[in-house]
């Protein structure tokens, strides 16, 4: 093949790469292809293409169905433009791998506990950040840690659930994961430096005309959702 025709063929394939999907998707595909080409440099050339693809997908995209689908689509286009007679993405083992990723259980959340030093660093960082978002997160951490609450329990707190009582913040927990239908329980946080920002945040929530201690900042009539806070 002459160099001139080779250049024309490369140009034609570049047009396909840029335009067969949306621009944002093409950028994602390009990053995946770049990672795959780097991966190929570490694999012996005599390894079957299907095996190369399977190992690459397993090592890089086996946690997310969306990521796996994007990677297989990118690699399918990669082999098509490469002129492969048999596309390894059509292999049954790749299809089975996709089903396995889709069916696997999601990873558990909130299983790793923050160490005291890490907690202090997070509070220090958030305290120096401007705006309601970091203040809200900082106070969620302070209330959760100080009253030994799960995040979901802290997020369900209303402003009137927090009261001052004999040198403590008294917190009424109405929605308790371990006691869904029983009487509310109470927790106390001893007055001190860590209570000052909680008091100030409660005032801020009231300024936003919210009944919730941790409101949705875009719509203060609603609480901050667990999925958004996690």
CSV table of N, CA and C in Angstrom, one decimal, residues 73-135:
chain,number,residue,atom,x,y,z
A,73,UNK,N,-17.7,-1.1,23.8
A,73,UNK,CA,-18.1,-0.3,22.6
A,73,UNK,C,-16.8,0.4,22.0
A,74,UNK,N,-16.0,0.9,22.9
A,74,UNK,CA,-14.7,1.5,22.4
A,74,UNK,C,-13.8,0.5,21.7
A,75,UNK,N,-13.7,-0.6,22.3
A,75,UNK,CA,-12.8,-1.7,21.8
A,75,UNK,C,-13.4,-2.3,20.5
A,76,UNK,N,-14.7,-2.4,20.5
A,76,UNK,CA,-15.3,-2.9,19.2
A,76,UNK,C,-14.9,-2.0,18.1
A,77,UNK,N,-15.1,-0.6,18.3
A,77,UNK,CA,-14.7,0.3,17.2
A,77,UNK,C,-13.2,0.3,16.9
A,78,UNK,N,-12.4,0.1,18.0
A,78,UNK,CA,-11.0,0.0,17.8
A,78,UNK,C,-10.6,-1.2,16.8
A,79,UNK,N,-11.2,-2.3,17.0
A,79,UNK,CA,-10.9,-3.5,16.2
A,79,UNK,C,-11.5,-3.4,14.8
A,80,UNK,N,-12.7,-2.7,14.7
A,80,UNK,CA,-13.3,-2.5,13.4
A,80,UNK,C,-12.4,-1.6,12.5
A,81,UNK,N,-12.0,-0.5,13.1
A,81,UNK,CA,-11.1,0.4,12.4
A,81,UNK,C,-9.7,-0.2,12.1
A,82,UNK,N,-9.3,-1.1,12.9
A,82,UNK,CA,-8.1,-1.8,12.7
A,82,UNK,C,-8.2,-2.8,11.5
A,83,UNK,N,-9.4,-3.1,11.1
A,83,UNK,CA,-9.6,-4.0,10.0
A,83,UNK,C,-9.6,-5.5,10.4
A,84,UNK,N,-9.9,-5.8,11.7
A,84,UNK,CA,-9.9,-7.2,12.1
A,84,UNK,C,-11.0,-8.0,11.4
A,85,UNK,N,-10.6,-9.1,10.9
A,85,UNK,CA,-11.5,-10.0,10.2
A,85,UNK,C,-12.6,-10.6,11.2
A,86,UNK,N,-12.1,-11.0,12.4
A,86,UNK,CA,-13.0,-11.4,13.5
A,86,UNK,C,-12.8,-10.5,14.7
A,87,UNK,N,-13.9,-9.9,15.0
A,87,UNK,CA,-13.8,-8.9,16.2
A,87,UNK,C,-13.9,-9.7,17.5
A,88,UNK,N,-12.9,-9.6,18.3
A,88,UNK,CA,-12.9,-10.3,19.6
A,88,UNK,C,-14.0,-9.9,20.5
A,89,UNK,N,-14.6,-8.8,20.3
A,89,UNK,CA,-15.7,-8.3,21.1
A,89,UNK,C,-17.0,-9.2,20.8
A,90,UNK,N,-17.0,-9.9,19.7
A,90,UNK,CA,-18.1,-10.8,19.4
A,90,UNK,C,-18.0,-12.1,20.1
A,91,UNK,N,-16.9,-12.4,20.8
A,91,UNK,CA,-16.7,-13.7,21.4
A,91,UNK,C,-17.7,-13.9,22.6
A,92,UNK,N,-18.2,-15.1,22.7
A,92,UNK,CA,-19.1,-15.4,23.8
A,92,UNK,C,-18.6,-15.2,25.2
A,93,UNK,N,-17.3,-15.4,25.4
A,93,UNK,CA,-16.7,-15.1,26.7
A,93,UNK,C,-16.8,-13.7,27.1
A,94,UNK,N,-16.7,-12.8,26.1
A,94,UNK,CA,-16.8,-11.3,26.4
A,94,UNK,C,-18.2,-11.0,26.8
A,95,UNK,N,-19.2,-11.6,26.1
A,95,UNK,CA,-20.6,-11.4,26.4
A,95,UNK,C,-20.9,-11.9,27.8
A,96,UNK,N,-20.3,-13.1,28.1
A,96,UNK,CA,-20.5,-13.6,29.5
A,96,UNK,C,-19.9,-12.7,30.6
A,97,UNK,N,-18.8,-12.2,30.3
A,97,UNK,CA,-18.1,-11.3,31.2
A,97,UNK,C,-19.0,-10.0,31.5
A,98,UNK,N,-19.6,-9.5,30.4
A,98,UNK,CA,-20.5,-8.4,30.6
A,98,UNK,C,-21.7,-8.7,31.4
A,99,UNK,N,-22.3,-9.9,31.3
A,99,UNK,CA,-23.4,-10.4,32.1
A,99,UNK,C,-22.9,-10.5,33.6
A,100,UNK,N,-21.7,-11.0,33.8
A,100,UNK,CA,-21.2,-11.2,35.2
A,100,UNK,C,-21.1,-9.8,35.9
A,101,UNK,N,-20.6,-8.8,35.1
A,101,UNK,CA,-20.4,-7.5,35.7
A,101,UNK,C,-21.8,-6.9,36.1
A,102,UNK,N,-22.8,-7.1,35.2
A,102,UNK,CA,-24.1,-6.6,35.4
A,102,UNK,C,-24.8,-7.2,36.6
A,103,UNK,N,-24.5,-8.5,36.9
A,103,UNK,CA,-25.2,-9.2,37.9
A,103,UNK,C,-24.5,-9.2,39.3
A,104,UNK,N,-23.3,-8.7,39.3
A,104,UNK,CA,-22.6,-8.7,40.6
A,104,UNK,C,-23.2,-7.7,41.6
A,105,UNK,N,-23.2,-8.1,42.8
A,105,UNK,CA,-23.8,-7.2,43.9
A,105,UNK,C,-22.9,-5.9,44.0
A,106,UNK,N,-23.6,-4.8,44.3
A,106,UNK,CA,-22.8,-3.5,44.4
A,106,UNK,C,-22.0,-3.6,45.7
A,107,UNK,N,-20.9,-2.9,45.7
A,107,UNK,CA,-20.0,-2.9,46.8
A,107,UNK,C,-20.7,-2.2,48.0
A,108,UNK,N,-20.5,-2.8,49.2
A,108,UNK,CA,-21.1,-2.1,50.4
A,108,UNK,C,-20.5,-0.8,50.6
A,109,UNK,N,-21.3,0.1,51.2
A,109,UNK,CA,-20.8,1.5,51.5
A,109,UNK,C,-20.7,1.7,53.0
A,110,UNK,N,-19.9,2.7,53.3
A,110,UNK,CA,-19.7,3.1,54.7
A,110,UNK,C,-19.1,1.9,55.5
A,111,UNK,N,-18.3,1.1,54.9
A,111,UNK,CA,-17.7,0.0,55.7
A,111,UNK,C,-16.3,0.4,56.3
A,112,UNK,N,-15.7,1.5,55.7
A,112,UNK,CA,-14.4,1.9,56.2
A,112,UNK,C,-14.6,3.1,57.2
A,113,UNK,N,-14.1,2.9,58.4
A,113,UNK,CA,-14.2,4.0,59.4
A,113,UNK,C,-13.1,4.9,59.3
A,114,UNK,N,-13.4,6.2,59.4
A,114,UNK,CA,-12.3,7.2,59.5
A,114,UNK,C,-11.5,7.1,60.8
A,115,UNK,N,-10.2,7.2,60.6
A,115,UNK,CA,-9.4,7.3,61.8
A,115,UNK,C,-9.5,8.7,62.4
A,116,UNK,N,-9.1,8.9,63.7
A,116,UNK,CA,-9.3,10.2,64.3
A,116,UNK,C,-8.5,11.3,63.6
A,117,UNK,N,-7.3,10.9,63.1
A,117,UNK,CA,-6.5,11.9,62.4
A,117,UNK,C,-7.2,12.3,61.1
A,118,UNK,N,-7.7,11.4,60.4
A,118,UNK,CA,-8.4,11.6,59.1
A,118,UNK,C,-9.6,12.5,59.4
A,119,UNK,N,-10.4,12.2,60.4
A,119,UNK,CA,-11.6,13.0,60.8
A,119,UNK,C,-11.2,14.4,61.1
A,120,UNK,N,-10.1,14.6,61.8
A,120,UNK,CA,-9.7,16.0,62.2
A,120,UNK,C,-9.3,16.7,60.9
A,121,UNK,N,-8.6,16.0,60.0
A,121,UNK,CA,-8.1,16.7,58.8
A,121,UNK,C,-9.3,17.1,58.0
A,122,UNK,N,-10.3,16.2,57.9
A,122,UNK,CA,-11.5,16.5,57.1
A,122,UNK,C,-12.3,17.8,57.7
A,123,UNK,N,-12.4,17.8,59.0
A,123,UNK,CA,-13.1,18.9,59.7
A,123,UNK,C,-12.3,20.2,59.5
A,124,UNK,N,-11.0,20.1,59.6
A,124,UNK,CA,-10.1,21.3,59.4
A,124,UNK,C,-10.2,21.8,58.0
A,125,UNK,N,-10.2,20.9,57.0
A,125,UNK,CA,-10.3,21.3,55.6
A,125,UNK,C,-11.7,22.0,55.3
A,126,UNK,N,-12.8,21.4,55.8
A,126,UNK,CA,-14.1,21.9,55.6
A,126,UNK,C,-14.3,23.2,56.3
A,127,UNK,N,-13.7,23.4,57.5
A,127,UNK,CA,-13.9,24.6,58.2
A,127,UNK,C,-13.3,25.8,57.5
A,128,UNK,N,-12.3,25.5,56.7
A,128,UNK,CA,-11.6,26.6,56.0
A,128,UNK,C,-12.2,26.9,54.6
A,129,UNK,N,-13.2,26.1,54.2
A,129,UNK,CA,-13.8,26.2,52.9
A,129,UNK,C,-15.0,27.1,53.0
A,130,UNK,N,-15.2,28.0,52.0
A,130,UNK,CA,-16.3,29.0,52.1
A,130,UNK,C,-17.5,28.4,51.5
A,131,UNK,N,-18.7,28.9,51.9
A,131,UNK,CA,-19.9,28.4,51.4
A,131,UNK,C,-20.7,27.5,52.2
A,132,UNK,N,-22.0,27.3,51.9
A,132,UNK,CA,-22.9,26.5,52.7
A,132,UNK,C,-22.6,25.0,52.5
A,133,UNK,N,-22.2,24.6,51.3
A,133,UNK,CA,-21.9,23.1,51.1
A,133,UNK,C,-20.9,22.5,52.0
A,134,UNK,N,-19.7,23.1,52.1
A,134,UNK,CA,-18.7,22.5,53.0
A,134,UNK,C,-19.1,22.7,54.5
A,135,UNK,N,-19.8,23.8,54.8
A,135,UNK,CA,-20.3,23.9,56.2
A,135,UNK,C,-21.3,22.8,56.5
